[in-house]
Every structure is written in structure tokens, then in C-alpha cells.
Amino acid sequence: MATVPLQAILHRHYRRKTPKFLMESEKHKRASLYYTWKRRNCLIANGAKLCNFRPANSRVLNITVRASSNSSATTCDSADVIFHKTFSLQRTEKVEGKILVRLDCGKDEENFQLVVACNLPGKWVLHWGINYVNDIGSDWDQPPVEMIPLGSVPIKDYAIDTPLKKLTDTEAGFIYEVKIDFNTKSSIAAINFVLRDEETGSCYQLKGRDFKVPLTNLSDDDGNNIGTKQEFSIWPGTLGQLSNMLLKSNGASEDGNRDSNSKESAQKKRDLRSFYEEHDIVKQTLVDNSISVCIKRCPEAANNLLHIETDIPGDVVVHWGVCKDASKKWEIPTGSYPAKTSAYKTKALQTQLQQKEGGCGCSGLFPLDEGIEGFLFVLKTNNNTWLNFMGDDFYIPMPNERSFEKLEHLGEENMPKSAKIDSSLESGEHVEVSQEVSASTDEIINEIRHLVTGISSEKSRKTKSIETQESILREIEKLAAEAYSIFRSSIPSFTEKTVSESKEAELPLKISSGTGSGFEILCQGFNWESHKSRRWYMELHDKVAELSSLGFTIVWLPPPTESISPEGYMPKDLYNLNSRYGHVDELKALVNKFHEVGIRVLGDAVINHRCAHHQNQNGVWNIFGGRLGWDDRAVVGDDPHFQGRGNKSSGDNFHAAPNIDHSQDFVRKDLKEWLCWLRKEIGYDGWRLDFVRGFWGGYVKDYMEASEPYFAVGEYWDSLNYTYGEMDHNQDTHRQRIIDWINATNGTAGAFDVTTKGILHSALERCEYWRLSDSKGKPPGVVGWWPSRAVTFIENHDTGSTQGHWRFPGGKEMQGYAYILTHPGTPSVFYDHIFSDYKSRISALISIRNRNKIHCRSTVEIIKAERDVYAAIVDEKLAMKIGPGDYELQSSKWCLAAEGNDYKVWEAL
């Protein structure tokens, strides 16, 4: 007897019948049906890498279930097992610890010592720098040489990395320590630092900002100063005996009044006092767990029993539902439920698993009626962490009686067509199966073609205004979204006729768009310091499963090419992919690993400029080597630094390296070949385009149409509008410049929404939340005008990390994420924030976004945009508010889904 899967993941691809921007996400893009034909009692849905499972455990127990208080116990023997799979899980555990910061005063009142220590195991490094008196801004400087401890490493010209030393005497409870000596006669105003764990790459700050130890009374207190809240803290243990000595050494008399001369001197220069502070930190470590699912048929009870067992410690809640067809739409089943089950709104059930003896995990039993197509669930642990499978819900296909009766007497020769296809796939043969597009989708596509034809000709571009063209493009997007919705919800019907016709059908009009499915969530998979280990690809390889479980669908990797600068942004030989981040083979392995879990990969393509290999006759570096051996004709002719013989630049010159002249045919040809080579050789799915302000967007269109990325985003970055140092409320001209660039690419690439980031800065930092609504009541950034092409973010490797060129307001990062993860556009999350104390809160917001299917074209209704509060409703599914002001919703219609410091998110009931 043989059985066939009753539920399989169907991958469909409208490569020939549907424009690019109507394609589904990774699960649905491939044009294949994957089945696995197994003998006897094995049922596997093998599709979008859903079954990278451990071997099933052959040991099967008799299970007794109590369906409800009214039902009788039912026992099933092992012969009735019809499904048994084990899923591997990775979760994070938090370990709490302390960072010690101590300032010791020397005997002569001039020499001080700063001590930083930590009591958690790790490979700790102090990343630090200083500010001098009269410095303007918050940028760090390197300290004088005599101040730098032995074993330190300079970071360019602005910081120092000093490893913490392991202590032999840990009586005080701290096991790693570093000491920095300095003299008060220097002109140093403050010492700034963060503590970094080299093992995990995580940085630990003070309430989201760098630690700052002020050494003068002239140092500004911007919220991250330490040692200033009290005049003196008594040190614990034996150090307490030094308290009186330290008070006297700081000029304090017995009656508590400082000597008048000392006070006058301190007011002129510094009022430096010893102090001791401890700050809480939480280190997160990855823990491997598993969850096993077993299904048994129980003819006596006319139902199936689903058994879940996991080794996750503590309380575990299963958030579950069922689906009755292939749409995988969550529904609450009828019938009896397990003990400790409650309803979650009207969408799902929540059941707490029962602890196993010995406290080594928990398990639960779920009775399910016949006629159910699948069982869907996610897990919630006792620390409110949600666990899913590779960014998606766990899905268990459910057999029913009908299929067993139908297939019980089928032999190999009488297999259904789909099963025969599966047999060939099991032996390694790949079969392509296309699907006919529904009539309603065809009508939409025809309308799109008509609209595209209306703006594609040279004559039309000249006669139609930019506003008219943009209006047509927006109408196309609406139609695309409608067709995409039909595409997602339709049920496939495959025939032999379809297979033969699909090989001959061709789409007469090619439409290229790198905007993904619309449901993308982007992770920046590196920071400014990632290159230092020289094995970043391998380090990130270990985090792939976790990034998938958090819900990310795309990851942006650092520049892969050989580069003059270690970060990769001064490329030299474009075909040499051995960089400071690792070897090319490690890069390929990393990309393959991401693909295994369903995450797309963006390559960081730096094509605005390129560093030369040789000098010309005048000693100027503008002759290139390697596989792309260009001469000075490839360099723009209007940058005097590099004496190029090309045409004038079509954008702004970079000046640090020769700007490439993209108007040259040979340059464009070579770059298109290089991008296509990267797609094939490495497996990149798209691009992050560096410094696109340096060349015309029309060239980007050429590159995108040649390389056909799934997703592309450009870094078009220029300053926002200010008047007398104050940011203007109206930033229309700023976002218009970004819109113009996107329009020049013909919409083949999106752009980072710098406008939104800048406005969020002022709104949150100055408590001016009224800025988050433009004059027409829409979001004031690019996301308010062209949301499907807006990639929203609050931090990246340039603005945050150790560069800190435009750091997001400290302690308010989660407000920023509450905004971008609930609003339209494609949100991007910075690596440093993912692997920090924000992780669980960011994960919760991503889950809410995915659960409610918020996408890049979702609609926003701004409810409030006042001085201290901003509130909005998105797609009538989500409501959110940020800011210290009050805003609440009617509890009868909304359920609070997430909240934190000055932000809340609700889901519609």
C-alpha cells in the first residue's frame, strides 16, 4: 500500500504570464510541485525547505488523551502513527550581569584612573575614545598615547579597542577588567565607551547610548553621563574604608563645605570626583532545542490525535489553529480542546503544555476532527519569546479518511499524475509545471500593459508630465497589488496541457521591478566593525537560523570585493571576492545557508567609484587592473583629483576615489556582466547600491534590467532642509529628490527613506511628534508618496555602530521600530539592534506585522500628530502610538499586542 501527501507546498511562478512585480515570495516563486512519494505510513510535505528535519524517532509510545472533562480516555497503538517529525529550534537565553565603572583619584589630585569591569564570561573589548574641551559635536577622538593601555588597537583616528584582562582575584565578583590612567591637567573633557563582546558581536551601552564619563564641568549632559547623579558613592567591601580619604582628596572639609579656593578652581576647570557605579546588562546566548510532532489515527474516536513534545524548559504555550483548505488561513476548530486552553481573540487558541517528570521539557495532546487540512502553530515561552519555523508558522499536514480509502489500493502503476511527478523528483529529475492565470488576473495584467505602453514610448515621455507619469505608475501598483492578492488566494489546477503550453508562452512586454513581494523585512547583516575578525561570513553563518526565526526575509551583506578600505567601500578588483569579511567560498556557503531557510540575499554593489591599480604619466591613480582593465576614459572628466578623460559626471563626485563614467558603453557593459556574474556565481538575489547620488538613475535602470534582481535599494543620501539650524517641518523637496531618483530608475529599485529617518530624529528627540504628518495628513517621508519603493530604517553601519555619524536618539530606538515595523514601506533593522536587549521587542513587532500581513503598500490613517503623541491605524488591522502623551483605543474592538517605553501596538479583534 502507498499513500500520497494530502497537503504539499505549491510553488508557482508566472515567469511567462505575469509581470515581475506580481511574483510571490520565495515559497511560491519556483515553478515546480515538490512531492515526496513514500511507502506505508510516511507523510511529508516537502517544499520551501520545510523539512530539514532530524530523523524521526522510531520509538513510539502509547498515548492516552483527555479531550475534555466530559470525554473518555482514548488509547492508540503504534500501528496508527501516520506522521512523526522533529523540528530543530534555536532560541536565546538571557544571562544577567553587571558592568562596573569606577573612577579612582590619585594622591596628588591630578592623576586619576578609570576602571571598567564585567562579571559575565565573554571576550570583552572596551571600544572607547575621548572628547576634548571646546569640541563641537559628539564625534570621538583618539586619546593621547600615554593614556592608551598596552595591547590596545587603534581604530582609524577616532577610537581605541582595548581588551579586558581576566582577573586572578575575583573576590569582588568581577572577572574581567581594564584600567585607563589620565592626568587632569590635560584638555580632555570626557571619556566615551561601549563594551563589546567579541564572541557575539553585541555592544552594550547605557540606555541605548554610549557611556560617557565627564571629566570637566563643561561637558554637556546628553543623558548618558555617569558619575554625576550624586557627589559620592560609597564603594562596597574593603573599598568603603577609603571613602573619607577620597572625600578629603577631592577638597571636602569635615563640615561638608568645600574650600572656597578649590571651588573657584573647579568652576574654572573641573569638579572631578571619584565614584563607583554598577549597571545591569543582559547577555543573550543561543540554545539548541527541538520539538517533535506525532499524529495518530484513532478510529474508535473517529478523529486524529496530534502529540507535541519539546525539550524547552519552563512554561511553553502553543498558539494554534487549523486550516480547512490549501489557503492556510487560521481557524478555531470545533469540538473539545485540551486542558489549559483559552481563546486568543477570535483567531486562534492558546494551550499550555504539561510539564514532563523531571522538568526536562513539556508535552501536549490535541484531538482533531476529520476533514481538517492542516494544523498551524507557533510557540510562546515563559519569557514571552515567540518561536516559529524559519520565519513562518509551523504547518503540519493532516490526513483524512477519504485519502486513505482512495489511495489504499493504488499501486505504482496507478499513481496519480502528481505522484508520478514526485517519484521522478525523488530520483533527482526536475519537472517544471506552470499554472494558468485566472481570468480576473489576466484582465488586470492587460490593463497594466495598456498603462505601461502609455508611458513607455519616447513620444509619451515628452508629452506627459512627471506628475502624470507618477500617477500612472501608482495606478499600476494598485493593480499589481490586486493581482498579487488573487495570486496568493487562488488554488492551483495543473494539467498536461498547461505543462506543454507554458514552455511556448512568452510575455510580449517585459516589466522589470526589484521590489520583492511587498511583504519583505530587511536585516542589515553587518556593522562598521564586522570586518575585523576576518571571518564575518562564518560568524554570520551561525546566526542564519536565528535570523530566519525572527521573521526576516532579506539580508543585506557587506561589500564582497577586494578593497583599499577594510569595510569594502573602496573597491579595487571587482572580480576578486576575497575580502576582509572572509573567503569567497565562505561567502557562497553563507548565501546557500540563507537560501536554505528562505531568506534572500542582497549584495552591496559599490559601482559609483573604483580604486585604481596604476598611476598615469602624471602620477595620478586612474589606471585600473584586474579583469576590468579600464584606462582613464572610465573616469569622469570633471573631477580634478583624478584627471579622467571621460564625460562629465551625471551626479555628485565622491572625491575619495575615481568616479566611474557610466555614460561609457564599455563601462556599462562590463558592470552588467559583473552583476550577472555575481548573481550566478554567488547567488545574490538583489542589490544594495552604494552612493547612487553619484550617477544618473537611468543607468541603474539599465543595470537592473540586465541583472533582474528580486529586490534592489539605492542609498540616495543628502541633507534635509534646515532654517537657522532648525529642521523644517516641510521636507517635500528632500523626499522629492529621492523620488526623482527612483523615477529615473523607472521604479526598478527602491531607496532608503532618509527623509523619514531625519524626521523621526527631530520628532522623538525634541518631543515634536506633530512632525510625523505632512500638510495633507500623510506620512512625511518617501513612504508617504511612494511607499512600495521606500525602505525605512532608523540606523545603519554609517549612522550607528562605532561610526555614530547620525545616531538615533538614545533610548528611543524602540519607538522608531514601532513606527517603521507597523507602517508601509519595507522596514530595515540594523544588526546591532537585533543582537541587543531590543531583540525580543523587535521580534514581537515583526511577528505582529507578519500576522496582520502589513505590506509595503498598506494604507495609513493618521489619528493624532501632536506635540507629545503620534497615533495611526494601518490597514484597519493595526493601531499604534508613540510618544509620552496619552492615547488609548476601545478595548471592545482592539487588543493590545505589544507595548514598551512610550509605544503601544494594538490588533483589531
Short mmCIF file of N, CA and C in Angstrom, two decimals, residues 21-23 441 444 448 473-489 517-519 788 855-858:
data_model
loop_
_atom_site.label_atom_id
_atom_site.label_comp_id
_atom_site.label_asym_id
_atom_site.label_seq_id
_atom_site.Cartn_x
_atom_site.Cartn_y
_atom_site.Cartn_z
N PHE A 21 6.72 42.11 -10.99
CA PHE A 21 6.31 42.56 -9.67
C PHE A 21 5.06 41.86 -9.17
N LEU A 22 4.54 40.88 -9.93
CA LEU A 22 3.42 40.08 -9.43
C LEU A 22 3.88 38.75 -8.86
N MET A 23 5.20 38.53 -8.84
CA MET A 23 5.70 37.25 -8.34
C MET A 23 5.50 37.11 -6.84
N THR A 441 -7.13 37.81 -13.17
CA THR A 441 -5.74 38.28 -13.18
C THR A 441 -5.32 38.69 -14.58
N ILE A 444 -6.45 42.16 -15.32
CA ILE A 444 -5.61 43.16 -14.65
C ILE A 444 -4.29 43.33 -15.38
N ILE A 448 -2.60 46.63 -17.02
CA ILE A 448 -1.25 47.10 -16.69
C ILE A 448 -0.44 47.31 -17.96
N LEU A 473 2.05 55.26 -12.71
CA LEU A 473 2.82 54.24 -12.01
C LEU A 473 2.12 53.80 -10.73
N ARG A 474 1.53 54.76 -10.01
CA ARG A 474 0.82 54.40 -8.77
C ARG A 474 -0.40 53.54 -9.08
N GLU A 475 -1.09 53.86 -10.20
CA GLU A 475 -2.24 53.07 -10.59
C GLU A 475 -1.81 51.64 -10.94
N ILE A 476 -0.63 51.52 -11.58
CA ILE A 476 -0.10 50.19 -11.90
C ILE A 476 0.15 49.42 -10.62
N GLU A 477 0.70 50.11 -9.62
CA GLU A 477 0.98 49.44 -8.35
C GLU A 477 -0.28 48.91 -7.70
N LYS A 478 -1.36 49.71 -7.75
CA LYS A 478 -2.62 49.26 -7.15
C LYS A 478 -3.13 48.01 -7.86
N LEU A 479 -3.06 48.03 -9.19
CA LEU A 479 -3.50 46.87 -9.96
C LEU A 479 -2.62 45.66 -9.66
N ALA A 480 -1.31 45.91 -9.51
CA ALA A 480 -0.39 44.82 -9.21
C ALA A 480 -0.72 44.21 -7.86
N ALA A 481 -1.04 45.05 -6.88
CA ALA A 481 -1.39 44.55 -5.56
C ALA A 481 -2.66 43.70 -5.61
N GLU A 482 -3.63 44.14 -6.44
CA GLU A 482 -4.87 43.39 -6.57
C GLU A 482 -4.61 42.03 -7.22
N ALA A 483 -3.80 42.04 -8.29
CA ALA A 483 -3.47 40.78 -8.95
C ALA A 483 -2.68 39.87 -8.02
N TYR A 484 -1.80 40.48 -7.23
CA TYR A 484 -0.99 39.70 -6.29
C TYR A 484 -1.89 39.03 -5.25
N SER A 485 -2.92 39.74 -4.82
CA SER A 485 -3.85 39.18 -3.85
C SER A 485 -4.57 37.98 -4.43
N ILE A 486 -5.00 38.11 -5.69
CA ILE A 486 -5.65 36.98 -6.37
C ILE A 486 -4.69 35.81 -6.49
N PHE A 487 -3.46 36.14 -6.82
CA PHE A 487 -2.42 35.12 -6.99
C PHE A 487 -2.20 34.33 -5.71
N ARG A 488 -2.19 35.02 -4.57
CA ARG A 488 -1.96 34.35 -3.29
C ARG A 488 -3.11 33.44 -2.90
N SER A 489 -4.34 33.88 -3.19
CA SER A 489 -5.51 33.16 -2.68
C SER A 489 -6.02 32.09 -3.64
N SER A 517 8.15 40.88 -2.97
CA SER A 517 6.74 40.51 -2.88
C SER A 517 5.89 41.59 -2.24
N GLY A 518 6.52 42.56 -1.59
CA GLY A 518 5.78 43.59 -0.86
C GLY A 518 5.71 43.30 0.62
N PHE A 519 6.06 42.08 1.02
CA PHE A 519 5.99 41.70 2.42
C PHE A 519 7.38 41.52 3.03
N SER A 788 5.84 51.74 -1.86
CA SER A 788 6.40 50.46 -2.32
C SER A 788 7.87 50.56 -2.66
N HIS A 855 2.06 45.26 4.57
CA HIS A 855 2.98 45.19 3.44
C HIS A 855 3.39 46.59 3.02
N CYS A 856 4.19 46.64 1.96
CA CYS A 856 4.78 47.92 1.56
C CYS A 856 3.76 48.92 1.04
N ARG A 857 2.57 48.45 0.65
CA ARG A 857 1.54 49.35 0.13
C ARG A 857 0.37 49.53 1.09
N SER A 858 0.52 49.13 2.32
CA SER A 858 -0.56 49.27 3.30
C SER A 858 -0.96 50.73 3.45
#
